[in-house]
PDB file of C-alpha atoms in Angstrom:
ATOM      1  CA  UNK E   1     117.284 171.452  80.381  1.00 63.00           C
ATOM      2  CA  UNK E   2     114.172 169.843  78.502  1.00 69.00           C
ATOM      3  CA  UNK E   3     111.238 171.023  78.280  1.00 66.00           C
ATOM      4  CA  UNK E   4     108.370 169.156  79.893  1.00 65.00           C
ATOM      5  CA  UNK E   5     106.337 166.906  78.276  1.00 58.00           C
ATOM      6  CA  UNK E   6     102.808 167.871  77.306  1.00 57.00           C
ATOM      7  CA  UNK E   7     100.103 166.962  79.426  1.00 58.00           C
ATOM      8  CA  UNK E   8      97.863 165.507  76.468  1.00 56.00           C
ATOM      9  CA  UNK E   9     101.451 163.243  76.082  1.00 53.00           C
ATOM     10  CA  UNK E  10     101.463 161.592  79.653  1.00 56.00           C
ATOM     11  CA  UNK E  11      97.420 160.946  79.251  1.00 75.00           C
ATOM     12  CA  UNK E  12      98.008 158.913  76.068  1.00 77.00           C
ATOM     13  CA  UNK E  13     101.609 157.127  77.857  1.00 77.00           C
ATOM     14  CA  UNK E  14      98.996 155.935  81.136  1.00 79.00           C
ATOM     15  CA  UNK E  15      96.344 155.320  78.902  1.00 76.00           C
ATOM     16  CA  UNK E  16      98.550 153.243  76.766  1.00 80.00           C
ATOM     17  CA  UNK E  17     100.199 151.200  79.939  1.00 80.00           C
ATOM     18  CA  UNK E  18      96.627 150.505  81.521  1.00 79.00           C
ATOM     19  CA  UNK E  19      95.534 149.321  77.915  1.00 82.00           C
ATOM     20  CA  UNK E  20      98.425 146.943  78.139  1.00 82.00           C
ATOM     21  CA  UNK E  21      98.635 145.864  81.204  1.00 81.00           C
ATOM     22  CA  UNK E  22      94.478 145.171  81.606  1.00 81.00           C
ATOM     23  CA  UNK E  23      95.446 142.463  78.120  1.00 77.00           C
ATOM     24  CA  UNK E  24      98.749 141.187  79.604  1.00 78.00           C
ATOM     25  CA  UNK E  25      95.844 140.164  82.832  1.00 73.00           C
ATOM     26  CA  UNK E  26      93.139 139.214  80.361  1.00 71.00           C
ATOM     27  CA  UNK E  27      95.758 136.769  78.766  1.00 71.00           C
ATOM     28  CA  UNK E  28      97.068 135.419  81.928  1.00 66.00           C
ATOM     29  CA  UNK E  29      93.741 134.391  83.343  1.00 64.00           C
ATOM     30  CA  UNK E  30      92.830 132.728  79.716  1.00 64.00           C
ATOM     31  CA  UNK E  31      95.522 130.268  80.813  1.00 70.00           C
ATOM     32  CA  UNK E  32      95.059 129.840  84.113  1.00 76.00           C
ATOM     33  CA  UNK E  33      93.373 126.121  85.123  1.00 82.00           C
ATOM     34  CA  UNK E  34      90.311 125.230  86.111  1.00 85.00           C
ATOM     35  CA  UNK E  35      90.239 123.030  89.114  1.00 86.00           C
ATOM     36  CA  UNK E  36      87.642 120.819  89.857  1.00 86.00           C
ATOM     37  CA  UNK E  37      86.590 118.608  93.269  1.00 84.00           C
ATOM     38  CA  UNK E  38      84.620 115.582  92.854  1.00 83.00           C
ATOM     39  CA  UNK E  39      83.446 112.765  95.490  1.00 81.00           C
ATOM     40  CA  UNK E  40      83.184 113.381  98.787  1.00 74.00           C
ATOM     41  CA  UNK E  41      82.779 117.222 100.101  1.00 65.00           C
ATOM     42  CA  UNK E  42      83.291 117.175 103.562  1.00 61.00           C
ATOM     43  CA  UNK E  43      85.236 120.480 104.450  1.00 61.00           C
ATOM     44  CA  UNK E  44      86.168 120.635 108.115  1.00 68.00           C
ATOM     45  CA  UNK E  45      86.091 116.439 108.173  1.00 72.00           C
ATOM     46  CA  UNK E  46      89.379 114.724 108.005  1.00 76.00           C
ATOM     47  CA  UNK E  47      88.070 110.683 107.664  1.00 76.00           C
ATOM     48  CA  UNK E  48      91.345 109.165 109.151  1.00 74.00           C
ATOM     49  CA  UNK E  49      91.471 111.466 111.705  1.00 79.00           C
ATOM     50  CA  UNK E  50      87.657 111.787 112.749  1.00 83.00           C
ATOM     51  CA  UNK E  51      87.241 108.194 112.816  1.00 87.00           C
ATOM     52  CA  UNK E  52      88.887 105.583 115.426  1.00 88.00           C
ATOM     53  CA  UNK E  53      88.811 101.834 115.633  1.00 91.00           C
ATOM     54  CA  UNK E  54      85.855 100.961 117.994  1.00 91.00           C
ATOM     55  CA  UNK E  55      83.631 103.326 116.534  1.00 91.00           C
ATOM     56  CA  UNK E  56      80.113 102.350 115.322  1.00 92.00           C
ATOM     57  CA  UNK E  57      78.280 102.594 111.857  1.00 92.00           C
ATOM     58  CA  UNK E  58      76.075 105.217 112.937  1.00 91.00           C
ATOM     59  CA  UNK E  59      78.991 107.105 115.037  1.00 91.00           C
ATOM     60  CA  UNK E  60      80.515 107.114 111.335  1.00 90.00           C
ATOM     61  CA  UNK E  61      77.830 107.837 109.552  1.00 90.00           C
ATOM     62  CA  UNK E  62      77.145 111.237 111.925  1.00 88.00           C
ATOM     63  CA  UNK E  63      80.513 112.253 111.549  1.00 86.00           C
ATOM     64  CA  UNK E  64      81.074 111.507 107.457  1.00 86.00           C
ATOM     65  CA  UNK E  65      77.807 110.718 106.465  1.00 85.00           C
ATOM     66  CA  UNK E  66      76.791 108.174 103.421  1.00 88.00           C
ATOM     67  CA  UNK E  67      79.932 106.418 102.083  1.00 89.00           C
ATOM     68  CA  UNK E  68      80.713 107.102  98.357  1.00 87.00           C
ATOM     69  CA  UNK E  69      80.849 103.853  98.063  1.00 89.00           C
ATOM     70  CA  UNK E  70      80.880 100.234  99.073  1.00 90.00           C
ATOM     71  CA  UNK E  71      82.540  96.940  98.609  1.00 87.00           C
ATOM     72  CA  UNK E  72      80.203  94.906  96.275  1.00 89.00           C
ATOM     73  CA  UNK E  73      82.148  91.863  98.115  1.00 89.00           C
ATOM     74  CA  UNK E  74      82.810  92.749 101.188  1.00 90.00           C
ATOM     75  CA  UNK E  75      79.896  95.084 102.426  1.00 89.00           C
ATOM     76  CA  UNK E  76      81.468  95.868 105.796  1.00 91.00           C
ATOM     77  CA  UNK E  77      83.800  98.230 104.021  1.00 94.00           C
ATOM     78  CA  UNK E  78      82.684 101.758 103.240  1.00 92.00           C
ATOM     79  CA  UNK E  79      85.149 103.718 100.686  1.00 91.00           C
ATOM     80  CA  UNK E  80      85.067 107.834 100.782  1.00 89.00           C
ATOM     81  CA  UNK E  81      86.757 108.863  98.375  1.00 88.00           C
ATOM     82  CA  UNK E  82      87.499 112.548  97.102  1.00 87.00           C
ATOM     83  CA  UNK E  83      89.434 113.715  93.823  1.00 88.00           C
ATOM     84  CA  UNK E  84      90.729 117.206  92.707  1.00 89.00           C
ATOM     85  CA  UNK E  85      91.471 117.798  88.931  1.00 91.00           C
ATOM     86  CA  UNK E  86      93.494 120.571  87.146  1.00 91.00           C
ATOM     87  CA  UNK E  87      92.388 121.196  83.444  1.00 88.00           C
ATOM     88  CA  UNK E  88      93.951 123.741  81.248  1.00 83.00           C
ATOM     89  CA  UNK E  89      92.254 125.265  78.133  1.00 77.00           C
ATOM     90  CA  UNK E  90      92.205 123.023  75.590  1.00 80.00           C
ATOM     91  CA  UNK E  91      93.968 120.270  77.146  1.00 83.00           C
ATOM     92  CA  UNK E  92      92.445 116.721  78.469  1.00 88.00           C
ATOM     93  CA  UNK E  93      91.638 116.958  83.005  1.00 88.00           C
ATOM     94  CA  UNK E  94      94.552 115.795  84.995  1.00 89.00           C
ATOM     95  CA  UNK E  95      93.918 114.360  88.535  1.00 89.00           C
ATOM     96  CA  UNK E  96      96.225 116.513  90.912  1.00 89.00           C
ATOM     97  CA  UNK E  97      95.017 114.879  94.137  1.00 87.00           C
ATOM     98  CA  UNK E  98      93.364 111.889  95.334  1.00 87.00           C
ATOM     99  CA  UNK E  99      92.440 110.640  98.172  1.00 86.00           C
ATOM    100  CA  UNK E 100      90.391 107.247  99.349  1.00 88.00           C
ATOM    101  CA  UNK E 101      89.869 106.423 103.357  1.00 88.00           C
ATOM    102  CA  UNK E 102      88.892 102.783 103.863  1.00 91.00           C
ATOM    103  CA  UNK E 103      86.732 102.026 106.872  1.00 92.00           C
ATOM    104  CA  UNK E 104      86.327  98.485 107.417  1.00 93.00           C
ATOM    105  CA  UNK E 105      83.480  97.108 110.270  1.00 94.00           C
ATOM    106  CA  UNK E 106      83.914  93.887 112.216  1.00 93.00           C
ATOM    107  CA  UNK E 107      81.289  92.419 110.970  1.00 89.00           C
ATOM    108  CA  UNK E 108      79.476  90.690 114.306  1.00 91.00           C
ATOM    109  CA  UNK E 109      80.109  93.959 116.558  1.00 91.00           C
ATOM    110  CA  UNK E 110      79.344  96.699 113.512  1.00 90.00           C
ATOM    111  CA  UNK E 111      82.310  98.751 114.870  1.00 93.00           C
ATOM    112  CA  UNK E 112      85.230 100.195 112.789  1.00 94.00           C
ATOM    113  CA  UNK E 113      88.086  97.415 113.018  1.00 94.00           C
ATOM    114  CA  UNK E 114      90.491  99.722 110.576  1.00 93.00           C
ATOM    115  CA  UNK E 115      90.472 102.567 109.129  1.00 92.00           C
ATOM    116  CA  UNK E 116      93.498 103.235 105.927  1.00 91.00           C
ATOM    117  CA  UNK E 117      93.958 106.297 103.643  1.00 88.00           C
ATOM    118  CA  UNK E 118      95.179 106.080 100.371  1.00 89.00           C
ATOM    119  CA  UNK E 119      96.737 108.723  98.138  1.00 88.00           C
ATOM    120  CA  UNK E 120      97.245 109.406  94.167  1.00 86.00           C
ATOM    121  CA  UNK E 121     100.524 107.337  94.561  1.00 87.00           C
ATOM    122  CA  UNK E 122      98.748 104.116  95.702  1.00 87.00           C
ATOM    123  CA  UNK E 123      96.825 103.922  92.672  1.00 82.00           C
ATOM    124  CA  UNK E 124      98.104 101.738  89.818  1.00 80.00           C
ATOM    125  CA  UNK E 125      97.861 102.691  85.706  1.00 77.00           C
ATOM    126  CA  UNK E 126      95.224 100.410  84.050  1.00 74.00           C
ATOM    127  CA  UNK E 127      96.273  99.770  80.507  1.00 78.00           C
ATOM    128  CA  UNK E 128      93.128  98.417  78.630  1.00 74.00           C
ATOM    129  CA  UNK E 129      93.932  95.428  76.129  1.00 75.00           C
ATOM    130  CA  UNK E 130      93.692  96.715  72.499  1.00 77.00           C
ATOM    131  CA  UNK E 131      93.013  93.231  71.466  1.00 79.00           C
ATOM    132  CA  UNK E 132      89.671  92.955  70.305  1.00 74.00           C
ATOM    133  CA  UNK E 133      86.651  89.795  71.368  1.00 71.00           C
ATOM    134  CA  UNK E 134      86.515  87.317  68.073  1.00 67.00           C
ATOM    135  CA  UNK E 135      83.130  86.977  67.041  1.00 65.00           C
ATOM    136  CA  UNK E 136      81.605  84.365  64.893  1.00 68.00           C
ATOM    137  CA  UNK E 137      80.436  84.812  61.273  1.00 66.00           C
ATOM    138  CA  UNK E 138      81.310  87.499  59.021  1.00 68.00           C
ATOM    139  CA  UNK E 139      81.277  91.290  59.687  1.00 73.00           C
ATOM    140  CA  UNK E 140      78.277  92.561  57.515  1.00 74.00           C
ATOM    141  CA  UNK E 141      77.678  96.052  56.532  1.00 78.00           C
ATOM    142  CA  UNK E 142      74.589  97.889  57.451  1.00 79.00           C
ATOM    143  CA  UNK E 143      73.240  97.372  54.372  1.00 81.00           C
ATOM    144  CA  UNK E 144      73.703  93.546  54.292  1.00 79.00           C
ATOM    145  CA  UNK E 145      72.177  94.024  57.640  1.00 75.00           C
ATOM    146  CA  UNK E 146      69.137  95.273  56.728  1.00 77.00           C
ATOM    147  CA  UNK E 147      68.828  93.788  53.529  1.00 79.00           C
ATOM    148  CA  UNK E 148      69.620  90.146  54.623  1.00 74.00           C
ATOM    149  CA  UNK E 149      66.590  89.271  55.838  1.00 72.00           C
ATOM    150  CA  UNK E 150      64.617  89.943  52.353  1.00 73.00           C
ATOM    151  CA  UNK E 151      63.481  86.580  51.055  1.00 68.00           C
ATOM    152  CA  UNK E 152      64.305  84.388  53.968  1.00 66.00           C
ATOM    153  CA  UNK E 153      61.504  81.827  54.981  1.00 62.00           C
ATOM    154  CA  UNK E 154      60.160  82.328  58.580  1.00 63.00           C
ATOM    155  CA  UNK E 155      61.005  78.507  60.056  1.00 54.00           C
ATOM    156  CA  UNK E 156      58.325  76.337  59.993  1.00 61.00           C
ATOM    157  CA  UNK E 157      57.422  73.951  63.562  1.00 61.00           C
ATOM    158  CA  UNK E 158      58.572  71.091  62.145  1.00 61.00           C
ATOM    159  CA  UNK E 159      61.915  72.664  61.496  1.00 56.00           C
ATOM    160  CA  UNK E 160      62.658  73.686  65.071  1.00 56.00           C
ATOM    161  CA  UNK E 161      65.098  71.466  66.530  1.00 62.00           C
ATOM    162  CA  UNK E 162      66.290  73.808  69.138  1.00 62.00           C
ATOM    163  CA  UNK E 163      63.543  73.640  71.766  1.00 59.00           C
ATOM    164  CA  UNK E 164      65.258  75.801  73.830  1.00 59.00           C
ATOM    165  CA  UNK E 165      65.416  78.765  71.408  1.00 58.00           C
ATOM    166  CA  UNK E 166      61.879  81.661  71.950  1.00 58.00           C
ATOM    167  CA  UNK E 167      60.430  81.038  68.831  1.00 53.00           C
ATOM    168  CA  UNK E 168      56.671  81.707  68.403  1.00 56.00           C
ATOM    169  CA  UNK E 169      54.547  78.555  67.518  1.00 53.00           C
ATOM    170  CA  UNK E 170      51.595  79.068  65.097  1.00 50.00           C
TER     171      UNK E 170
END
């Protein structure tokens, strides 16, 4: 049969394992993600639910309050729309969950003729064109820039054909 181990022995051994196991949690939380909500905040209010066709604005506007936003074309149709986003570390935000309810007014009664939700998989990837605007002229450098203009003759009146153009008359 051993002998048992020394009590100074099973001290260090649990001090050891806590030591390791309080880093192993430090290191796992490092990595965990951040998540972030953005837009609308309403916690107990489900917008496609809450709201029904025949509704009013101000029955909608108890219930949901202020839109996030609104049609620039079509102001009879209030947007609220609410976002969550995961970011890790060091790594760009990535938009987990989306979601945008459409409320659209008939616009002589002012009452909710439809009411639509949209999710993260009814958006559509916008690729920007990497083509870039021609300009006229030459590109100058900010030295030309600033140094162009040493030199130059201010216009005279009688050399203003462009009537149209804000210069100052003396």
């Amino acid at each position: 049969m051993r002998p048992p181990l020394p009590k100074k022995w099973l001290t260090i051994k649990t001090s050891l394992a806590l030591v390791a196991a309080s880093a192993l949690a430090l290191m796992g939380s490092a990595c965990a993600p951040t998540m972030t909500h953005h837009g609308y905040l309403a916690h107990e209010a489900k917008p496609s639910v809450d709201i029904k066709v025949g509704d009013t604005q101000a029955t909608v506007l108890d219930k949901l309050g202020a839109p996030s936003q609104t049609s620039i074309y079509k102001p009879s149709e209030w947007y609220y729309i609410d976002q969550v986003s995961m970011k890790m570390t060091y790594k760009q935000p990535r938009v987990t969950a989306r979601s945008v309810t459409v409320v659209n007014f008939d616009t002589t009664t002012q009452t909710v003729a439809a009411v639509k939700t949209l999710s993260l998989t009814d958006g559509r990837v916008l690729t920007p064109n990497p083509n870039k605007t021609p300009t006229r002229g030459r590109s100058l450098t900010a030295l030309e820039q600033v140094l162009g203009t040493v030199g130059h003759q201010r216009l005279d009146n009688s050399q203003d054909t462009n009537p149209g153009n804000n210069r100052r008359r003396d």
